[in-house]
XYZ file of C-alpha atoms in Angstrom:
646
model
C -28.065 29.559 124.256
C -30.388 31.014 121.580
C -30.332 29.039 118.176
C -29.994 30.382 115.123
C -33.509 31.591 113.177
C -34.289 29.798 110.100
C -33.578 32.156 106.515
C -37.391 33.019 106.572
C -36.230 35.014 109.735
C -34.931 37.566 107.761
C -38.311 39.141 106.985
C -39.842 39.596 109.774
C -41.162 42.106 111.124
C -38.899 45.039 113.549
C -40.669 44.081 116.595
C -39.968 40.683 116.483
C -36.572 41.390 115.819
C -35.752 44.052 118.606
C -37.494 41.553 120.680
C -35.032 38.954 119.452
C -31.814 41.021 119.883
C -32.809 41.661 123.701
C -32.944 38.473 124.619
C -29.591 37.917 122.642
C -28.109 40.904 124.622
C -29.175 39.315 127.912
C -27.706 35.660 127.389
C -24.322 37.729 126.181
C -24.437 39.651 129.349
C -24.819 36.518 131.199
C -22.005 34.921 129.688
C -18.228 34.937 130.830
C -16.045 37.470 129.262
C -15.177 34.177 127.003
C -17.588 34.792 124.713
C -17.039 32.686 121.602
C -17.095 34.077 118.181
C -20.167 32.362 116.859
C -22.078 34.644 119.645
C -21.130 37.649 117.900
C -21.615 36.778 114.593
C -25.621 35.964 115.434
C -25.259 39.481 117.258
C -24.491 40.612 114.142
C -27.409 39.129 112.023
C -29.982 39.665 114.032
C -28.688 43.391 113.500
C -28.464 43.306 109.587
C -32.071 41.774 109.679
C -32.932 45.143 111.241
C -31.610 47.330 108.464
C -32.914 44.796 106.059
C -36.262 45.318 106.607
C -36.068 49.174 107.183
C -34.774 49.240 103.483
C -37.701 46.882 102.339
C -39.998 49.302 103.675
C -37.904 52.822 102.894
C -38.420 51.070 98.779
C -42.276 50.276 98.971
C -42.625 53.659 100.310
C -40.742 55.246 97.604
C -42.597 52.718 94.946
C -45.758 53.644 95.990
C -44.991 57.495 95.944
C -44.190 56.862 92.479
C -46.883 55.028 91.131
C -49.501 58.036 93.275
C -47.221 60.888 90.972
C -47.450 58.812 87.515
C -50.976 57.278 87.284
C -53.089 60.779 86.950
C -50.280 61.870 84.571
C -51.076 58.874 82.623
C -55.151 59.184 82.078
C -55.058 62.960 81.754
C -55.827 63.386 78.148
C -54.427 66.829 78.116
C -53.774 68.284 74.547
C -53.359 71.844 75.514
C -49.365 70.930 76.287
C -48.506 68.816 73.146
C -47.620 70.682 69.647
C -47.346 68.398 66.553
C -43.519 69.053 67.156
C -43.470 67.388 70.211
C -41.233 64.012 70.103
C -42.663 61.171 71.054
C -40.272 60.744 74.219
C -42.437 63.346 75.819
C -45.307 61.535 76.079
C -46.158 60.220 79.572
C -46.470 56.397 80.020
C -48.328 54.838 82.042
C -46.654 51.993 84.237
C -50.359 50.610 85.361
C -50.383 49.213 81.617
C -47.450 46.888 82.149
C -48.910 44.516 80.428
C -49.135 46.146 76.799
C -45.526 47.510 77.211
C -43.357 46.748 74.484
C -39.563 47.500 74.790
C -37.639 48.335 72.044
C -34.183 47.112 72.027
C -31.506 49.672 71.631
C -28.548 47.391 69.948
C -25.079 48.529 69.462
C -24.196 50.638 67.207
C -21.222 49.243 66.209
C -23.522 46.005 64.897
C -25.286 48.418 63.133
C -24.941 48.017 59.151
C -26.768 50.221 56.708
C -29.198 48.101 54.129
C -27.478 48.118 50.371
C -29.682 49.759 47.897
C -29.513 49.039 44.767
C -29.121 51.655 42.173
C -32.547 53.090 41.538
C -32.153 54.361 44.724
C -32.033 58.110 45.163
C -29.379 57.366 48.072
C -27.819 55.934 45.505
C -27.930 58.161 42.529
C -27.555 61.571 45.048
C -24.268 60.185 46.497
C -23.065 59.837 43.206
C -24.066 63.594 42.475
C -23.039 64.970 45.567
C -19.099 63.073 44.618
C -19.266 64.917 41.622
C -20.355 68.209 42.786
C -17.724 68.274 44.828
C -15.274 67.703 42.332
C -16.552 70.133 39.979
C -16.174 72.567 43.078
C -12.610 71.840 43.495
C -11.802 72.073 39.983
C -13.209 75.375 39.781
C -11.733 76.875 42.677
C -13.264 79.363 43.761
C -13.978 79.746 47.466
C -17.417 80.527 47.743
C -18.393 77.645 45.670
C -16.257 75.494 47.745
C -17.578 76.548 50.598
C -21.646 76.547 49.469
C -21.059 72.666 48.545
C -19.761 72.499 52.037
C -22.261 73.992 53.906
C -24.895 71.690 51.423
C -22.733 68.418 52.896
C -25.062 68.587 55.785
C -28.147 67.993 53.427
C -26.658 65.529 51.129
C -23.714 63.988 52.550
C -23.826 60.650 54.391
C -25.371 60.698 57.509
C -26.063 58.570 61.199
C -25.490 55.039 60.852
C -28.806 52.627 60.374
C -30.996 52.669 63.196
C -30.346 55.976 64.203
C -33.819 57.567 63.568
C -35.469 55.322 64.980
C -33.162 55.531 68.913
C -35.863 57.706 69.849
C -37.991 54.643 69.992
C -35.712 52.481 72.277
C -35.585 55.452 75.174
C -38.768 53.942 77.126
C -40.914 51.361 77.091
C -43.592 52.500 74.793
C -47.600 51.348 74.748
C -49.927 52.960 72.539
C -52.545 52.639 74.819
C -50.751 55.523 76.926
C -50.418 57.600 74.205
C -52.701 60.838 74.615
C -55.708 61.069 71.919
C -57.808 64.001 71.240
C -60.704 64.819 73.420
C -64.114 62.691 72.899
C -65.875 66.138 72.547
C -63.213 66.842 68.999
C -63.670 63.416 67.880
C -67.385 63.209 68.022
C -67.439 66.716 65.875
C -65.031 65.493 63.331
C -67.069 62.145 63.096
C -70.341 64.024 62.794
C -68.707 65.914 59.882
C -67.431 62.974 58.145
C -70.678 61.677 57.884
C -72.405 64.668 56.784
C -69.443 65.238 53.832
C -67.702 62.122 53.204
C -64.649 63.273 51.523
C -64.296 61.634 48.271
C -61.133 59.980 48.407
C -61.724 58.863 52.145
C -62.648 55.148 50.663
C -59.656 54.688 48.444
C -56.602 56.521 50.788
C -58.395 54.761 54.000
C -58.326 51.174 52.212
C -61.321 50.778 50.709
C -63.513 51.482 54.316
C -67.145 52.809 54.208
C -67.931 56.050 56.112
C -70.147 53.901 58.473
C -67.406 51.012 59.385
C -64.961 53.381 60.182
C -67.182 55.191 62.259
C -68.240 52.036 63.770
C -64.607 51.393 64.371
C -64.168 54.615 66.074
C -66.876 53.905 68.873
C -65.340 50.618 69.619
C -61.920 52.518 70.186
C -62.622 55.658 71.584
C -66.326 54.677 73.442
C -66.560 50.827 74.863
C -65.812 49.909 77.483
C -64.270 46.393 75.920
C -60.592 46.253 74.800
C -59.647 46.683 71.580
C -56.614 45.209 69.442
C -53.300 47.313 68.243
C -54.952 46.960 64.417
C -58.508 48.920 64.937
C -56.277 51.494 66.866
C -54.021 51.583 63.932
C -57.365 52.406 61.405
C -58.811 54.707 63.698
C -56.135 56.887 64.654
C -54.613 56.845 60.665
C -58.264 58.117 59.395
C -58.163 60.437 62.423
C -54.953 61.955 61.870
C -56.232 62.362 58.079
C -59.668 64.173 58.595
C -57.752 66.611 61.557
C -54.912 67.492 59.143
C -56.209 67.746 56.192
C -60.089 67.589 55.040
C -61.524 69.223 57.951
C -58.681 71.354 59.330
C -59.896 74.798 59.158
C -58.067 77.393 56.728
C -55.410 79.582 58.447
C -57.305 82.551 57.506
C -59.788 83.696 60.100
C -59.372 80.735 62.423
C -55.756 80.501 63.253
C -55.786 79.125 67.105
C -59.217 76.303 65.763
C -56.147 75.057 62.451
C -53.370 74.716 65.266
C -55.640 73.052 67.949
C -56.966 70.527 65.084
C -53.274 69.813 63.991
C -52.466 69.335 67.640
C -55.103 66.456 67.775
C -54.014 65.717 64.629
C -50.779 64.904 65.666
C -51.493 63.309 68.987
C -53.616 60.947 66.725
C -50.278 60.315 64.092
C -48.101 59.708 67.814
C -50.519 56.930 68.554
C -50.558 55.639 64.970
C -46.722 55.451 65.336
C -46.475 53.798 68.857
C -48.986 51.165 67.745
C -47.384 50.109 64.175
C -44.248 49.397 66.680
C -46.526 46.594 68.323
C -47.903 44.987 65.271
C -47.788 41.471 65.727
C -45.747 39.148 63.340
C -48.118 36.391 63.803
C -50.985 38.362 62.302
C -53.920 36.157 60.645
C -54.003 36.626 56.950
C -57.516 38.773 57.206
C -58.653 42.093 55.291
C -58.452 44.125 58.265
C -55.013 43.105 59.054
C -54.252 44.060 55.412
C -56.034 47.347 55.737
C -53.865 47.913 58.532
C -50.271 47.175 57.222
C -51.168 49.139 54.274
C -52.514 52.521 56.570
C -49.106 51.509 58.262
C -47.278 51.846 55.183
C -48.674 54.971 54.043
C -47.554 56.862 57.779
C -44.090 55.573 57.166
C -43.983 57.030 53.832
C -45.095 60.441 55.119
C -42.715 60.371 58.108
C -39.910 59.953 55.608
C -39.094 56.575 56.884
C -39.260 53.910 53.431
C -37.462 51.012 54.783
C -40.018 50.388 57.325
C -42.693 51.023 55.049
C -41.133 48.372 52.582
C -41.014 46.289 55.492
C -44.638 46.518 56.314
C -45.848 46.196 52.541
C -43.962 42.975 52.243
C -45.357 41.602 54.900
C -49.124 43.378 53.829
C -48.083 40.739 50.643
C -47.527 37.834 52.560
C -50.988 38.130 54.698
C -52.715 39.014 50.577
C -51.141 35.525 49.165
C -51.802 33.515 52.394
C -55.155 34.602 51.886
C -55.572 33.999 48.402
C -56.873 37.777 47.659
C -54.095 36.929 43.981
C -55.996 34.366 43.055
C -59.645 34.597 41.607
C -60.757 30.970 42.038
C -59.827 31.444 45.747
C -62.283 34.117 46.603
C -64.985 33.438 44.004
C -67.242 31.965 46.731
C -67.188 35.167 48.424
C -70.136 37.640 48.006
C -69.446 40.658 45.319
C -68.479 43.162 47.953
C -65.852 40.722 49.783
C -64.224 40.429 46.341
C -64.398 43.843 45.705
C -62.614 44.550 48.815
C -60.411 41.990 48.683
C -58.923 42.684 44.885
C -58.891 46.402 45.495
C -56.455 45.763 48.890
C -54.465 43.164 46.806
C -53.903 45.762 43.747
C -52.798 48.488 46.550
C -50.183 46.163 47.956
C -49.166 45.499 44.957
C -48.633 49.768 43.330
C -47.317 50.510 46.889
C -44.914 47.088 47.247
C -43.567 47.104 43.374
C -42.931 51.517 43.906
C -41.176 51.048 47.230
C -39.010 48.330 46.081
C -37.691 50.323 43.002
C -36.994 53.000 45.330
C -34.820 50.833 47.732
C -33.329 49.047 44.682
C -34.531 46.241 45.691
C -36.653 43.372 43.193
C -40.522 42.848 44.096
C -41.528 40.291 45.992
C -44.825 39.982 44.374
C -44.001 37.257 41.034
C -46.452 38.474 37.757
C -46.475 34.424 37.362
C -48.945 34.486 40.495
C -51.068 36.921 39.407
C -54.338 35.645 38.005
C -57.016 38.052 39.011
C -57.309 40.893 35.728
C -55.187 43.680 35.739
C -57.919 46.253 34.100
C -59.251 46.855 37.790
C -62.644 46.236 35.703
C -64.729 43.403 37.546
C -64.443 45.988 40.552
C -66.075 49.234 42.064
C -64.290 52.438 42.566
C -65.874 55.608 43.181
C -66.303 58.055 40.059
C -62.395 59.847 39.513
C -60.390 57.026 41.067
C -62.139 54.303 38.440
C -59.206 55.934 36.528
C -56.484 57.150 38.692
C -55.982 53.761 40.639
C -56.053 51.315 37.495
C -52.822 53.814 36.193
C -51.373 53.614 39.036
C -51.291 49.645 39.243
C -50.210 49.736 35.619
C -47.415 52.583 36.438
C -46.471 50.204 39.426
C -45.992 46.974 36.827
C -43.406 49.182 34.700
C -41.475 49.965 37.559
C -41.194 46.042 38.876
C -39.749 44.831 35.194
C -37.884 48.431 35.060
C -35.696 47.109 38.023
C -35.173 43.708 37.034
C -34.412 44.483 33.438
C -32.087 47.724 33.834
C -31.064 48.202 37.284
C -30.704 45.105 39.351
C -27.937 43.221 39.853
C -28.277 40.865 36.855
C -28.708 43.706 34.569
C -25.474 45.258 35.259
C -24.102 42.467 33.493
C -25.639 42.820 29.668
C -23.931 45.108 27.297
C -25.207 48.525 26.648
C -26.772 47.384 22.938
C -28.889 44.930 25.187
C -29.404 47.371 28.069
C -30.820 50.166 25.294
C -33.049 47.367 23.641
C -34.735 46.562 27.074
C -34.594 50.133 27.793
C -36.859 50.652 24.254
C -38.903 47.987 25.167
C -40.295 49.470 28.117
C -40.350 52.544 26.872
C -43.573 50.990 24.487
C -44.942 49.054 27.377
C -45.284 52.693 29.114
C -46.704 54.309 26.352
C -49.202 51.675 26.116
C -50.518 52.511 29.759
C -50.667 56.374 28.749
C -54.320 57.187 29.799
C -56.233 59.228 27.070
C -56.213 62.799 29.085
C -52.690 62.634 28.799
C -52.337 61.948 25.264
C -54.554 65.055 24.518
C -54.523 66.889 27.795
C -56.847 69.651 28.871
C -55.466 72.488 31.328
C -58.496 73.057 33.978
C -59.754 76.079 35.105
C -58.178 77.090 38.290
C -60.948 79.326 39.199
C -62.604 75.708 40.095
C -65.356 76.467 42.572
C -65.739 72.871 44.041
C -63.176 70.762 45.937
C -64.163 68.137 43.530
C -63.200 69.346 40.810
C -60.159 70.801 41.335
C -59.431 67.208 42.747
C -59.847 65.492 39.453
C -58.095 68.139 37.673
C -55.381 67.759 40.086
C -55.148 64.162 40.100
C -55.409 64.215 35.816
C -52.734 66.538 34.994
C -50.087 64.618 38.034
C -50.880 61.475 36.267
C -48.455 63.132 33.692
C -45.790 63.516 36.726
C -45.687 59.781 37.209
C -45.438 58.952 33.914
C -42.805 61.357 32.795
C -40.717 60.639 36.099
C -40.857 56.727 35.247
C -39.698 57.440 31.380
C -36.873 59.692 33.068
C -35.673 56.451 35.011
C -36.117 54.304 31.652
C -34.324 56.674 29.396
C -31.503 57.000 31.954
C -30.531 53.548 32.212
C -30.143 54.116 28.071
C -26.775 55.905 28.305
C -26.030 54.370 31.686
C -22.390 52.693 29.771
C -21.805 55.119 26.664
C -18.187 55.038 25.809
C -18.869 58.779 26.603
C -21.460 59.156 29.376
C -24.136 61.612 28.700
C -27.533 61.893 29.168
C -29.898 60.839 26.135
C -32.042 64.079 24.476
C -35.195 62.001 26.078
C -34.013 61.732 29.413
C -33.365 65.207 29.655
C -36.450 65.815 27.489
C -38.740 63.535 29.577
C -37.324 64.905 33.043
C -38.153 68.269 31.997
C -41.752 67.278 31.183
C -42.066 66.560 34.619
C -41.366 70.037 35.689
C -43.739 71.563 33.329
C -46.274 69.005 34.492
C -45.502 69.781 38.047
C -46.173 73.551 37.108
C -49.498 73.038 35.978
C -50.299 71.417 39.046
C -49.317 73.726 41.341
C -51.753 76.964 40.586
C -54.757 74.422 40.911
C -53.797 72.736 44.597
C -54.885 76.866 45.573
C -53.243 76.001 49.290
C -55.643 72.924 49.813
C -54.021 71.058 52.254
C -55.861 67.835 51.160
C -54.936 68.044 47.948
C -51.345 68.605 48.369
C -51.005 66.280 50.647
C -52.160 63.693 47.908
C -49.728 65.516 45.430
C -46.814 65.117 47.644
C -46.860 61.773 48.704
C -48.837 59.938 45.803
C -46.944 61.716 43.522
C -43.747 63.196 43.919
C -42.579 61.121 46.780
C -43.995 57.266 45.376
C -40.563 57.050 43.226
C -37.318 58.348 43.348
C -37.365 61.325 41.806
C -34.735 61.566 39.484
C -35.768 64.544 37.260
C -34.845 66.294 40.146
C -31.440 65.265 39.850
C -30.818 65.034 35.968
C -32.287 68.695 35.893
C -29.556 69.774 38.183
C -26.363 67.785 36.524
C -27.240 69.259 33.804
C -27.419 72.887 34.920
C -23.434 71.645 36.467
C -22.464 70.536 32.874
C -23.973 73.600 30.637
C -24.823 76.042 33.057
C -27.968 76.481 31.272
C -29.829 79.213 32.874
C -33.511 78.317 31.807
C -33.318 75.245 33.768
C -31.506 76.796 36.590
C -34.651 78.846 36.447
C -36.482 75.600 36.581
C -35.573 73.982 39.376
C -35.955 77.288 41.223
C -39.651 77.209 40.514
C -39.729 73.926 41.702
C -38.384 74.390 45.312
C -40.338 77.597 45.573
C -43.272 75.429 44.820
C -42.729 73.284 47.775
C -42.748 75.226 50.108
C -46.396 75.502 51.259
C -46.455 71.626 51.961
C -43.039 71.386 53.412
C -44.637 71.212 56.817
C -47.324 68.155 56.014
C -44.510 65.559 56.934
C -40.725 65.011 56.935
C -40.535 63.392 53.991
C -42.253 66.646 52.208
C -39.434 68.452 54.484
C -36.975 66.617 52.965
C -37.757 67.009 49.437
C -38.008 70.428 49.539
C -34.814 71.049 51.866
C -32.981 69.107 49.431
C -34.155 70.848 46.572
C -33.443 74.340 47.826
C -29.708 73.115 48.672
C -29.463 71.851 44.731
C -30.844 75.360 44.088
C -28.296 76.770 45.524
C -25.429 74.981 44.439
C -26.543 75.391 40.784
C -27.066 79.254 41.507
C -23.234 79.050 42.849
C -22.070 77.265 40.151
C -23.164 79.389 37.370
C -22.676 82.204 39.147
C -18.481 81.218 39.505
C -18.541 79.438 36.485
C -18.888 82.983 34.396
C -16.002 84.537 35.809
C -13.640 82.154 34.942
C -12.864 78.962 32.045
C -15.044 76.162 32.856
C -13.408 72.818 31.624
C -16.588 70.206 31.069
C -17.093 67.259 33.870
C -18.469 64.581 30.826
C -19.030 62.140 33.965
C -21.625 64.072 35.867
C -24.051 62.857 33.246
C -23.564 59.425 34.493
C -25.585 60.318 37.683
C -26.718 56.385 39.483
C -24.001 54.557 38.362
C -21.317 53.594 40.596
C -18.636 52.859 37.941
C -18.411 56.295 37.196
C -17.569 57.960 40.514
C -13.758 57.182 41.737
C -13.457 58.045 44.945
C -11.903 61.549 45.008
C -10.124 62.919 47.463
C -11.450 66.393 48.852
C -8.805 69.145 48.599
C -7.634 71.606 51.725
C -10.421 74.179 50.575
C -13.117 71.514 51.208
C -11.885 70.372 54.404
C -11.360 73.964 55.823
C -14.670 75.300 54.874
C -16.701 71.312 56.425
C -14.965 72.363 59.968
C -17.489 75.133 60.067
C -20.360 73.066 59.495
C -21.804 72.556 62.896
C -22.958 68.885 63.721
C -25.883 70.158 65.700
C -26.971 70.942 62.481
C -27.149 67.451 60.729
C -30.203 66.562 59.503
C -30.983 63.039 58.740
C -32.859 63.171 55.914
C -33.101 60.635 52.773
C -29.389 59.498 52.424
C -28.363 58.075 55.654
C -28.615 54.866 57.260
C -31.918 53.691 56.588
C -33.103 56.307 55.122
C -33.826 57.199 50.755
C -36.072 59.958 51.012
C -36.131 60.014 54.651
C -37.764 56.199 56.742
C -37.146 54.595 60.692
């Protein structure tokens, strides 16, 4: 008899085995024709073993096939294939960095809920608009405004459910460390350029980093041999991305193929940037570069349209900055004058970019004024000549809009009368003037013949100053009217939102095409709050049909077209603004051939009270079924997404 093989039998090798069954065929053969059923059943194992192993070895064949195929496509650092279009799902990974991999969990969608914003929102205050645009439509009648606010519905109606921007990232495991990067050859000659021409707002946009630490930073990254953590990666591939983009992209003219090749490596360098931010660590030590990296992290979100996550990341830039004491001047006054430089200057830009994203979410700061005791004036530290100005307005700007929530738009606030709401409303109206630099009291309109990129920076930078501050009046004076027994909008909101298109004007003939410069415009500018003028200009064209501001917000969407292609977000805005254009051209256009009966209640754009729910009539429907779904954009009103964010 041949006893059975211990469970570690099943392993073995095929020889042993078909050694095995013979001599288990031989003692059956020997046997009576009574075989008993416990022979057959070890005739049978032995057999399965066999198969067994064959598939063992049929898998590690096919495994290692695999991992021959993937691990060239993985260290190729190939740019030739990759357009800045290119999704991120495209990208080759590497399985040989197993190690670094982190998965993204795709959750059900049905546990999905979208965050509430509060109403400073744009979300907010456009869903309102787009209710009431609709209504107007139906009231009118006509068909082809009916069925222009329809085919707008894919721009401004409600859109995937939170989450769904950011499924892309939950298809693969994702590493940034398998991400292709530009060629050493292009980063050596954009590094070699830097320092030659610093530009000068590299040290303020890259968070307060010399010329020669970033550089530094970029040899340790892109040269050594050593590893390197997920928050120099983050620095280096965010300055990167800027330089290749924007400073020292070469013009379109002349050099069309050496532009798209440096946006290509532009964008391979903004893929990394994104895949990395995905891995930050929420353990991080409560250290200046960790800062420096949350806030670079920030930025990118707000430029891929994606402002929850760059809330998110600012919050928790504002947890390292208070762990760390960087609030507090008796905590770093042992530190040497450029560590305190540093450190206050990172602390002030958490703070503009933390109290600017919460008003646009609706949301209340997390950063208390009661904590605060390092001075406000910005004038115990350094900043290079332009931006000694620019950034202490913009932390002042940023203060308004933390008491503008709390005292007219949160929660609480709902709940005073109107008499108290306009008081407040009054009251900050004086703190802003207050914070009203000189060149906007008395401004001067620059040349915009300017010869050097300097220049036309500062001019720039001066006359969009007014753009902030006119946009954050618009927001105060709306919340003035916000209860009227007869909503309307007050002479200054309309007043003050229309200053911001003639500021905006004057801007625009000085940017001359520079893509550095309007990529500052854009998204320290127009896209820091929610940009209500936008939206008060264009009820108001609904209510009067006033054709000079029709005009108006024409201007302004033709204006943004040469940097709708910087970043989604600029997409957005000006996608969004053409599909208001239209509407408004519609509207006038059908209002003059027949009675138009006033809609009082569009003035009362933001405020939920207002807007019933109204129910679409037959016209609407019909004329939505030939809006295609393939055609959805998801843009600043759905899910998680204001003016765009993951």
């Amino acid at each position: 008899m041949v006893t059975e093989e211990p469970e570690t039998g099943f392993y073995d090798s095929y020889s042993n085995n078909s050694t095995e069954l013979g001599f288990i065929r031989a003692g059956i053969a020997g046997m009576d024709s009574r075989a008993t059923a416990c022979d057959l059943c070890r005739l049978r194992k032995v057999g399965s073993e066999e198969k067994i192993d064959l598939l063992d070895k049929r898998l590690a064949n096919i495994e290692s096939l695999l991992l021959k195929q993937q691990a060239p496509a993985s260290t190729q650092c190939s740019c030739s294939g990759l357009t800045p279009d290119k999704a991120l799902s495209e990208v080759p990974i590497s399985v040989k960095d197993a190690s670094h991999v982190h998965v993204v969990t795709e959750f059900d969608a049905a546990d999905e809920a979208p965050p509430v914003e509060g109403p400073s929102s744009l979300r907010f205050q456009m869903a309102a608009t787009r209710r009431l645009t609709e209504s107007a439509a139906i009231e009118l009648g006509a068909s082809c405004y009916v069925n222009a606010v329809a085919s707008a519905h894919r721009v401004v109606g409600p859109q995937n459910p939170a989450g769904a921007s950011q499924r892309h990232l939950a298809q693969s495991p994702v590493t940034y460390r398998s991400m292709p990067l530009p060629p050493t050859s292009a980063v050596i000659g954009v590094l070699r350029q830097l320092k030659d021409n610093p530009p000068s707002s590299f040290f303020v946009l890259r968070c307060f980093l010399p010329c020669s630490e970033f550089i530094d930073l970029c040899r340790n990254v892109y040269f050594s041999i050593d590893d390197y953590t997920a928050i120099d990666f983050i620095i280096v591939n965010s300055g990167l991305h800027y330089l290749f983009t924007e400073y020292f992209c070469p013009p379109s003219l002349g050099h069309p193929e050496l532009r798209k090749q440096s946006l290509t490596w532009g964008a391979m360098c903004r893929n990394a940037l994104t895949a990395a931010v995905a891995t930050i660590d929420a353990g991080l030590s409560a250290k200046a570069k960790n800062v420096q990296a949350l806030i670079l992290g920030t930025t990118h979100a707000i430029e891929m349209a994606k402002p929850w996550l760059a809330w998110r990341l600012i919050c928790f830039a504002g947890q390292l900055c208070m762990a760390a004491g960087f609030h507090d001047e008796t905590l770093i006054a042992s530190d040497d004058k450029s560590t305190r430089n540093t450190k206050a200057l990172l602390f002030w830009h958490v703070y503009g970019l933390e109290k600017t994203l919460a008003l646009r979410l609706g949301r209340a700061s997390m950063i208390g004024e009661c904590d605060i005791i390092i001075p406000k004036g910005l004038h115990s530290v350094c900043l290079p000549r332009l931006w000694d100005k620019v950034v202490p307005f913009w932390v002042a700007n940023a203060s308004i809009h933390g008491k503008l929530y709390d005292l007219l738009y949160s929660r609480s606030a709902q709940l005073v009368s109107q008499e108290d709401l306009c008081d407040r409303a009054n009251g900050l109206l004086s703190d802003l003037k207050s914070i009203e630099p000189v060149s906007l009291a008395n401004p001067t309109i620059a040349s915009s013949n300017s010869a050097e990129p300097m220049t036309k920076l500062e001019d720039v930078l001066a006359i969009s100053a007014k753009v902030m501050y006119h946009t954050t009046a618009t927001l105060i004076c709306r919340a003035k009217t916000s209860r009227a027994s007869v909503p309307s909008f007050s002479p200054d909101c309309l007043s003050y939102a229309r200053a911001t298109f003639d500021a905006h004007f004057e801007c625009v003939p000085l940017m001359s095409g520079d893509l550095h410069i309007v990529n500052l415009y854009l998204h320290w500018r127009l896209l820091q709050t929610p940009f209500i003028p936008l939206l008060v200009v264009f009820c108001h064209i609904v209510e009067t049909q006033d054709t000079s501001d029709a005009q108006r917000l024409k201007s302004f969407a033709d204006s943004l077209e040469q940097g709708a292609h910087l970043s989604p977000s600029a997409k957005d805005l000006y996608d969004i603004t053409r599909q208001l254009c239209m509407i408004a051209e519609k509207h006038i256009e059908t209002s003059s051939e027949q009675d138009w009966a006033s809609v009082p209640s569009l003035s009362t754009l933001g405020l939920s009270q207002f807007y019933p729910a109204i129910a679409l009539s037959e016209n609407y429907h019909l004329a939505s079924e030939h809006v295609q779904s393939n055609q959805d954009m998801e843009m600043m009103f759905g899910g998680e997404q204001v003016m765009g964010f993951f």
